PDB file of C-alpha atoms in Angstrom:
ATOM      1  CA  VAL K 195     102.544 241.473  88.540  1.00  0.00           C
ATOM      2  CA  GLU K 196     105.208 242.064  85.914  1.00  0.00           C
ATOM      3  CA  THR K 197     106.262 239.560  83.279  1.00  0.00           C
ATOM      4  CA  GLY K 198     109.569 240.626  81.797  1.00  0.00           C
ATOM      5  CA  VAL K 199     111.701 242.236  84.506  1.00  0.00           C
ATOM      6  CA  TRP K 200     115.159 242.531  82.924  1.00  0.00           C
ATOM      7  CA  LYS K 201     117.198 244.643  85.386  1.00  0.00           C
ATOM      8  CA  GLY K 202     114.207 245.719  87.472  1.00  0.00           C
ATOM      9  CA  GLY K 203     113.919 249.389  86.539  1.00  0.00           C
ATOM     10  CA  SER K 204     110.213 249.581  85.682  1.00  0.00           C
ATOM     11  CA  SER K 205     109.110 247.435  88.608  1.00  0.00           C
ATOM     12  CA  MET K 206     111.253 249.487  90.980  1.00  0.00           C
ATOM     13  CA  VAL K 207     109.327 252.614  89.976  1.00  0.00           C
ATOM     14  CA  ALA K 208     106.075 250.791  90.743  1.00  0.00           C
ATOM     15  CA  ALA K 209     107.437 249.553  94.082  1.00  0.00           C
ATOM     16  CA  ARG K 210     108.423 253.055  95.141  1.00  0.00           C
ATOM     17  CA  VAL K 211     105.037 254.470  94.149  1.00  0.00           C
ATOM     18  CA  LEU K 212     103.314 251.706  96.121  1.00  0.00           C
ATOM     19  CA  ARG K 213     105.447 252.441  99.166  1.00  0.00           C
ATOM     20  CA  ALA K 214     104.732 256.171  98.916  1.00  0.00           C
ATOM     21  CA  SER K 215     100.981 255.517  98.621  1.00  0.00           C
ATOM     22  CA  GLN K 216     101.034 253.717 101.947  1.00  0.00           C
ATOM     23  CA  ARG K 217     101.822 257.038 103.590  1.00  0.00           C
ATOM     24  CA  ILE K 218      98.737 258.687 102.094  1.00  0.00           C
ATOM     25  CA  PRO K 219      95.578 258.168 104.192  1.00  0.00           C
ATOM     26  CA  GLU K 220      93.279 258.394 101.147  1.00  0.00           C
ATOM     27  CA  CYS K 221      94.989 255.410  99.492  1.00  0.00           C
ATOM     28  CA  PRO K 222      93.969 251.830 100.330  1.00  0.00           C
ATOM     29  CA  GLN K 223      96.114 250.622 103.208  1.00  0.00           C
ATOM     30  CA  MET K 224      96.715 246.940 102.606  1.00  0.00           C
ATOM     31  CA  ALA K 225      99.629 244.562 102.326  1.00  0.00           C
ATOM     32  CA  ARG K 226     100.512 243.840  98.709  1.00  0.00           C
ATOM     33  CA  THR K 227     102.973 241.460  97.108  1.00  0.00           C
ATOM     34  CA  MET K 228     104.836 242.249  93.909  1.00  0.00           C
ATOM     35  CA  TRP K 229     105.290 239.216  91.682  1.00  0.00           C
ATOM     36  CA  LEU K 230     108.072 239.703  89.123  1.00  0.00           C
ATOM     37  CA  PHE K 231     108.552 236.994  86.475  1.00  0.00           C
ATOM     38  CA  ASP K 232     111.556 236.582  84.210  1.00  0.00           C
ATOM     39  CA  SER K 233     113.768 233.807  82.904  1.00  0.00           C
ATOM     40  CA  PHE K 234     116.826 235.921  83.798  1.00  0.00           C
ATOM     41  CA  GLN K 235     118.399 234.005  80.898  1.00  0.00           C
ATOM     42  CA  GLY K 236     117.208 236.323  78.142  1.00  0.00           C
ATOM     43  CA  LEU K 237     114.651 235.465  75.477  1.00  0.00           C
ATOM     44  CA  PRO K 238     113.793 231.833  74.631  1.00  0.00           C
ATOM     45  CA  PRO K 239     114.123 230.470  71.083  1.00  0.00           C
ATOM     46  CA  PRO K 240     111.427 231.999  68.840  1.00  0.00           C
ATOM     47  CA  ALA K 241     108.462 229.932  67.720  1.00  0.00           C
ATOM     48  CA  ALA K 242     106.705 230.068  64.351  1.00  0.00           C
ATOM     49  CA  ALA K 243     104.337 232.749  65.677  1.00  0.00           C
ATOM     50  CA  ASP K 244     107.336 234.994  66.338  1.00  0.00           C
ATOM     51  CA  SER K 245     108.076 235.514  62.663  1.00  0.00           C
ATOM     52  CA  GLY K 246     107.689 238.978  61.211  1.00  0.00           C
ATOM     53  CA  GLN K 247     109.342 242.312  61.887  1.00  0.00           C
ATOM     54  CA  ASP K 248     108.905 245.141  64.350  1.00  0.00           C
ATOM     55  CA  LYS K 249     107.956 248.676  63.355  1.00  0.00           C
ATOM     56  CA  GLY K 250     111.572 249.403  62.534  1.00  0.00           C
ATOM     57  CA  GLY K 251     111.878 246.437  60.198  1.00  0.00           C
ATOM     58  CA  VAL K 252     113.897 244.401  62.703  1.00  0.00           C
ATOM     59  CA  ARG K 253     113.180 240.721  63.290  1.00  0.00           C
ATOM     60  CA  MET K 254     112.669 239.271  66.759  1.00  0.00           C
ATOM     61  CA  ASP K 255     115.743 239.496  68.972  1.00  0.00           C
ATOM     62  CA  PRO K 256     117.792 236.271  69.050  1.00  0.00           C
ATOM     63  CA  PRO K 257     117.641 233.772  71.942  1.00  0.00           C
ATOM     64  CA  GLY K 258     119.508 234.993  75.000  1.00  0.00           C
ATOM     65  CA  SER K 259     118.906 238.686  74.281  1.00  0.00           C
ATOM     66  CA  TYR K 260     118.620 240.791  77.480  1.00  0.00           C
ATOM     67  CA  ARG K 261     120.636 238.324  79.512  1.00  0.00           C
ATOM     68  CA  PHE K 262     123.023 240.127  81.854  1.00  0.00           C
ATOM     69  CA  ARG K 263     125.693 239.283  84.399  1.00  0.00           C
ATOM     70  CA  GLY K 264     124.294 238.861  87.901  1.00  0.00           C
ATOM     71  CA  GLY K 265     120.826 237.859  86.741  1.00  0.00           C
ATOM     72  CA  VAL K 266     118.132 237.431  89.360  1.00  0.00           C
ATOM     73  CA  HIS K 267     120.549 237.920  92.253  1.00  0.00           C
ATOM     74  CA  GLN K 268     121.509 241.366  90.987  1.00  0.00           C
ATOM     75  CA  VAL K 269     117.869 242.436  90.837  1.00  0.00           C
ATOM     76  CA  VAL K 270     117.147 241.038  94.305  1.00  0.00           C
ATOM     77  CA  GLU K 271     120.078 243.017  95.691  1.00  0.00           C
ATOM     78  CA  LEU K 272     118.803 246.157  93.963  1.00  0.00           C
ATOM     79  CA  TYR K 273     115.537 245.834  95.864  1.00  0.00           C
ATOM     80  CA  LYS K 274     117.192 245.003  99.150  1.00  0.00           C
ATOM     81  CA  ARG K 275     119.377 248.097  98.917  1.00  0.00           C
ATOM     82  CA  ALA K 276     116.199 250.116  98.429  1.00  0.00           C
ATOM     83  CA  GLY K 277     114.790 248.657 101.643  1.00  0.00           C
ATOM     84  CA  PHE K 278     112.408 246.041 100.231  1.00  0.00           C
ATOM     85  CA  ASN K 279     112.050 242.485 101.491  1.00  0.00           C
ATOM     86  CA  ALA K 280     112.878 240.765  98.195  1.00  0.00           C
ATOM     87  CA  THR K 281     113.671 237.159  97.462  1.00  0.00           C
ATOM     88  CA  ALA K 282     114.224 234.910  94.461  1.00  0.00           C
ATOM     89  CA  VAL K 283     111.879 231.987  93.815  1.00  0.00           C
ATOM     90  CA  HIS K 284     112.668 229.259  91.300  1.00  0.00           C
ATOM     91  CA  ALA K 285     109.991 227.665  89.132  1.00  0.00           C
ATOM     92  CA  SER K 286     110.514 224.327  90.846  1.00  0.00           C
ATOM     93  CA  THR K 287     109.521 225.708  94.264  1.00  0.00           C
ATOM     94  CA  LEU K 288     106.274 227.412  93.201  1.00  0.00           C
ATOM     95  CA  PRO K 289     103.955 224.452  93.991  1.00  0.00           C
ATOM     96  CA  SER K 290     105.153 224.460  97.611  1.00  0.00           C
ATOM     97  CA  LEU K 291     104.519 228.161  98.257  1.00  0.00           C
ATOM     98  CA  ASP K 292     101.811 228.972 100.796  1.00  0.00           C
ATOM     99  CA  PRO K 293      99.884 232.076  99.621  1.00  0.00           C
ATOM    100  CA  ALA K 294      99.323 233.026 103.262  1.00  0.00           C
ATOM    101  CA  LYS K 295     103.040 232.843 104.117  1.00  0.00           C
ATOM    102  CA  LEU K 296     104.936 234.234 101.164  1.00  0.00           C
ATOM    103  CA  PRO K 297     108.688 234.694 101.717  1.00  0.00           C
ATOM    104  CA  GLY K 298     108.827 238.395 100.819  1.00  0.00           C
ATOM    105  CA  GLU K 299     106.985 241.485  99.653  1.00  0.00           C
ATOM    106  CA  VAL K 300     108.799 241.343  96.299  1.00  0.00           C
ATOM    107  CA  LEU K 301     109.128 237.897  94.722  1.00  0.00           C
ATOM    108  CA  MET K 302     111.427 237.369  91.726  1.00  0.00           C
ATOM    109  CA  VAL K 303     110.192 234.228  89.992  1.00  0.00           C
ATOM    110  CA  GLN K 304     112.933 232.705  87.848  1.00  0.00           C
ATOM    111  CA  GLY K 305     112.008 230.470  84.929  1.00  0.00           C
ATOM    112  CA  TRP K 306     110.387 230.448  81.497  1.00  0.00           C
ATOM    113  CA  PHE K 307     106.851 231.795  81.575  1.00  0.00           C
ATOM    114  CA  ASN K 308     105.367 228.493  80.442  1.00  0.00           C
ATOM    115  CA  GLU K 309     106.904 226.943  83.572  1.00  0.00           C
ATOM    116  CA  THR K 310     105.935 229.621  86.081  1.00  0.00           C
ATOM    117  CA  VAL K 311     102.921 231.806  85.422  1.00  0.00           C
ATOM    118  CA  ARG K 312     100.260 229.125  85.873  1.00  0.00           C
ATOM    119  CA  LYS K 313     101.941 227.598  88.925  1.00  0.00           C
ATOM    120  CA  ALA K 314     102.393 230.788  90.922  1.00  0.00           C
ATOM    121  CA  PRO K 315      99.816 231.173  93.723  1.00  0.00           C
ATOM    122  CA  VAL K 316      98.736 234.645  92.585  1.00  0.00           C
ATOM    123  CA  ARG K 317      95.169 235.291  93.713  1.00  0.00           C
ATOM    124  CA  GLN K 318      94.245 238.800  92.595  1.00  0.00           C
ATOM    125  CA  ILE K 319      96.093 241.413  90.577  1.00  0.00           C
ATOM    126  CA  ALA K 320      95.718 245.194  90.764  1.00  0.00           C
ATOM    127  CA  THR K 321      98.224 246.049  88.026  1.00  0.00           C
ATOM    128  CA  LEU K 322      99.493 243.692  85.332  1.00  0.00           C
ATOM    129  CA  ARG K 323     102.427 244.723  83.145  1.00  0.00           C
ATOM    130  CA  LEU K 324     103.415 242.560  80.184  1.00  0.00           C
ATOM    131  CA  ASP K 325     106.887 242.920  78.693  1.00  0.00           C
ATOM    132  CA  GLY K 326     107.598 239.567  77.090  1.00  0.00           C
ATOM    133  CA  ASP K 327     108.135 240.841  73.519  1.00  0.00           C
ATOM    134  CA  MET K 328     107.380 237.463  71.912  1.00  0.00           C
ATOM    135  CA  TYR K 329     104.041 235.938  70.942  1.00  0.00           C
ATOM    136  CA  SER K 330     104.348 232.863  73.137  1.00  0.00           C
ATOM    137  CA  SER K 331     105.661 234.762  76.162  1.00  0.00           C
ATOM    138  CA  THR K 332     102.906 237.364  75.924  1.00  0.00           C
ATOM    139  CA  MET K 333     100.192 234.764  75.379  1.00  0.00           C
ATOM    140  CA  ASP K 334     101.368 232.620  78.312  1.00  0.00           C
ATOM    141  CA  ALA K 335     101.259 235.642  80.611  1.00  0.00           C
ATOM    142  CA  ILE K 336      97.959 237.170  79.533  1.00  0.00           C
ATOM    143  CA  ARG K 337      96.136 233.822  79.633  1.00  0.00           C
ATOM    144  CA  ALA K 338      97.352 233.134  83.134  1.00  0.00           C
ATOM    145  CA  PHE K 339      96.947 236.555  84.661  1.00  0.00           C
ATOM    146  CA  TYR K 340      94.283 238.650  82.921  1.00  0.00           C
ATOM    147  CA  PRO K 341      91.455 236.578  84.478  1.00  0.00           C
ATOM    148  CA  LYS K 342      92.963 237.407  87.894  1.00  0.00           C
ATOM    149  CA  LEU K 343      93.117 241.149  87.188  1.00  0.00           C
ATOM    150  CA  ILE K 344      90.446 242.748  89.337  1.00  0.00           C
ATOM    151  CA  PRO K 345      87.703 244.888  87.723  1.00  0.00           C
ATOM    152  CA  GLY K 346      89.068 248.414  87.739  1.00  0.00           C
ATOM    153  CA  GLY K 347      92.646 247.092  87.660  1.00  0.00           C
ATOM    154  CA  PHE K 348      95.148 248.135  85.019  1.00  0.00           C
ATOM    155  CA  LEU K 349      96.756 246.195  82.181  1.00  0.00           C
ATOM    156  CA  LEU K 350      99.925 247.651  80.645  1.00  0.00           C
ATOM    157  CA  VAL K 351     101.530 246.144  77.531  1.00  0.00           C
ATOM    158  CA  ASP K 352     105.029 247.437  76.939  1.00  0.00           C
ATOM    159  CA  ASP K 353     105.659 246.463  73.300  1.00  0.00           C
ATOM    160  CA  TYR K 354     102.153 246.446  71.798  1.00  0.00           C
ATOM    161  CA  GLY K 355     103.069 249.247  69.423  1.00  0.00           C
ATOM    162  CA  TRP K 356     106.463 247.846  68.452  1.00  0.00           C
ATOM    163  CA  TRP K 357     106.649 244.053  68.266  1.00  0.00           C
ATOM    164  CA  VAL K 358     103.977 242.718  65.935  1.00  0.00           C
ATOM    165  CA  GLN K 359     104.275 239.379  67.738  1.00  0.00           C
ATOM    166  CA  CYS K 360     103.239 240.979  71.035  1.00  0.00           C
ATOM    167  CA  LYS K 361     100.303 242.829  69.462  1.00  0.00           C
ATOM    168  CA  HIS K 362      99.147 239.667  67.698  1.00  0.00           C
ATOM    169  CA  ALA K 363      99.146 237.724  70.982  1.00  0.00           C
ATOM    170  CA  VAL K 364      97.141 240.376  72.838  1.00  0.00           C
ATOM    171  CA  ASP K 365      94.623 240.880  70.024  1.00  0.00           C
ATOM    172  CA  THR K 366      94.197 237.131  69.574  1.00  0.00           C
ATOM    173  CA  TYR K 367      93.587 236.614  73.272  1.00  0.00           C
ATOM    174  CA  PHE K 368      90.895 239.255  73.536  1.00  0.00           C
ATOM    175  CA  ILE K 369      89.134 238.591  70.240  1.00  0.00           C
ATOM    176  CA  ARG K 370      89.223 234.796  70.184  1.00  0.00           C
ATOM    177  CA  GLU K 371      89.222 233.904  73.856  1.00  0.00           C
ATOM    178  CA  ARG K 372      87.245 236.722  75.476  1.00  0.00           C
ATOM    179  CA  GLY K 373      85.086 237.801  72.531  1.00  0.00           C
ATOM    180  CA  TRP K 374      85.760 241.533  72.663  1.00  0.00           C
ATOM    181  CA  MET K 375      88.555 244.025  72.010  1.00  0.00           C
ATOM    182  CA  PRO K 376      89.503 246.758  74.502  1.00  0.00           C
ATOM    183  CA  GLY K 377      90.127 250.319  73.479  1.00  0.00           C
ATOM    184  CA  PHE K 378      93.755 250.649  74.508  1.00  0.00           C
ATOM    185  CA  VAL K 379      95.231 254.018  75.455  1.00  0.00           C
ATOM    186  CA  ARG K 380      98.578 254.704  73.797  1.00  0.00           C
ATOM    187  CA  ASP K 381     100.881 256.795  75.962  1.00  0.00           C
ATOM    188  CA  ASP K 382     104.050 256.483  73.852  1.00  0.00           C
ATOM    189  CA  PRO K 383     105.013 254.967  70.475  1.00  0.00           C
ATOM    190  CA  THR K 384     105.267 251.447  71.905  1.00  0.00           C
ATOM    191  CA  GLY K 385     103.271 251.041  75.123  1.00  0.00           C
ATOM    192  CA  VAL K 386      99.520 250.856  75.702  1.00  0.00           C
ATOM    193  CA  TRP K 387      97.294 250.455  78.737  1.00  0.00           C
ATOM    194  CA  MET K 388      93.677 249.864  79.687  1.00  0.00           C
ATOM    195  CA  GLN K 389      91.541 249.765  82.803  1.00  0.00           C
ATOM    196  CA  LYS K 390      89.644 246.508  83.115  1.00  0.00           C
ATOM    197  CA  PRO K 391      85.909 247.235  82.948  1.00  0.00           C
ATOM    198  CA  LEU K 392      83.721 246.489  85.930  1.00  0.00           C
ATOM    199  CA  SER K 393      81.884 244.058  83.674  1.00  0.00           C
ATOM    200  CA  GLU K 394      82.946 242.777  80.273  1.00  0.00           C
ATOM    201  CA  PRO K 395      80.640 243.213  77.258  1.00  0.00           C
ATOM    202  CA  SER K 396      77.556 241.038  77.350  1.00  0.00           C
ATOM    203  CA  ALA K 397      77.264 238.098  74.957  1.00  0.00           C
ATOM    204  CA  GLU K 398      75.075 239.980  72.461  1.00  0.00           C
ATOM    205  CA  ARG K 399      77.617 242.811  72.221  1.00  0.00           C
ATOM    206  CA  ARG K 400      80.650 240.596  71.788  1.00  0.00           C
ATOM    207  CA  MET K 401      82.523 240.185  68.535  1.00  0.00           C
ATOM    208  CA  PRO K 402      81.401 237.307  66.299  1.00  0.00           C
TER     209      PRO K 402
END
């Protein structure tokens, strides 16, 4: 699952790695679906929690940032040219989707996160990548999807080290709603990742 697709570059890397792994006998051989969520209209208007500045002293990008000509259809075509069965799904059609009969191996879900992430029939997640920049976008995604991330699965947060709004959403979710704080691994100045533990800290070890 990826929330924040833009032009599809990061998710395409993941799709190609997944395809390559299916040719390696030691890797789990199972059908997987890639769920890719984006408004394809750029960023929504910022909320009060999106105040503040990034590490470079820049305020949150204005509404509509990252919008591009072609939108979801351009990204779908990118995947089709690479040989993937990709299709666009609008927020309004999510309730009618049958998890057993999904219309493609790569699903581009178009709509604001607060309209899509809780409605999508996603059952289990092996890798969850958050790239929503804003507090509300990040919080909507992590609340909906982290509980579905399997133990041993991976959480990647693209802008944790750059947008203070993103970091605040992630920290707030773990500390206030799950009662513990992961030790994230930083692999570049902005992105972090973690592997979900097989069992979360027991109640007596959780943060007050």
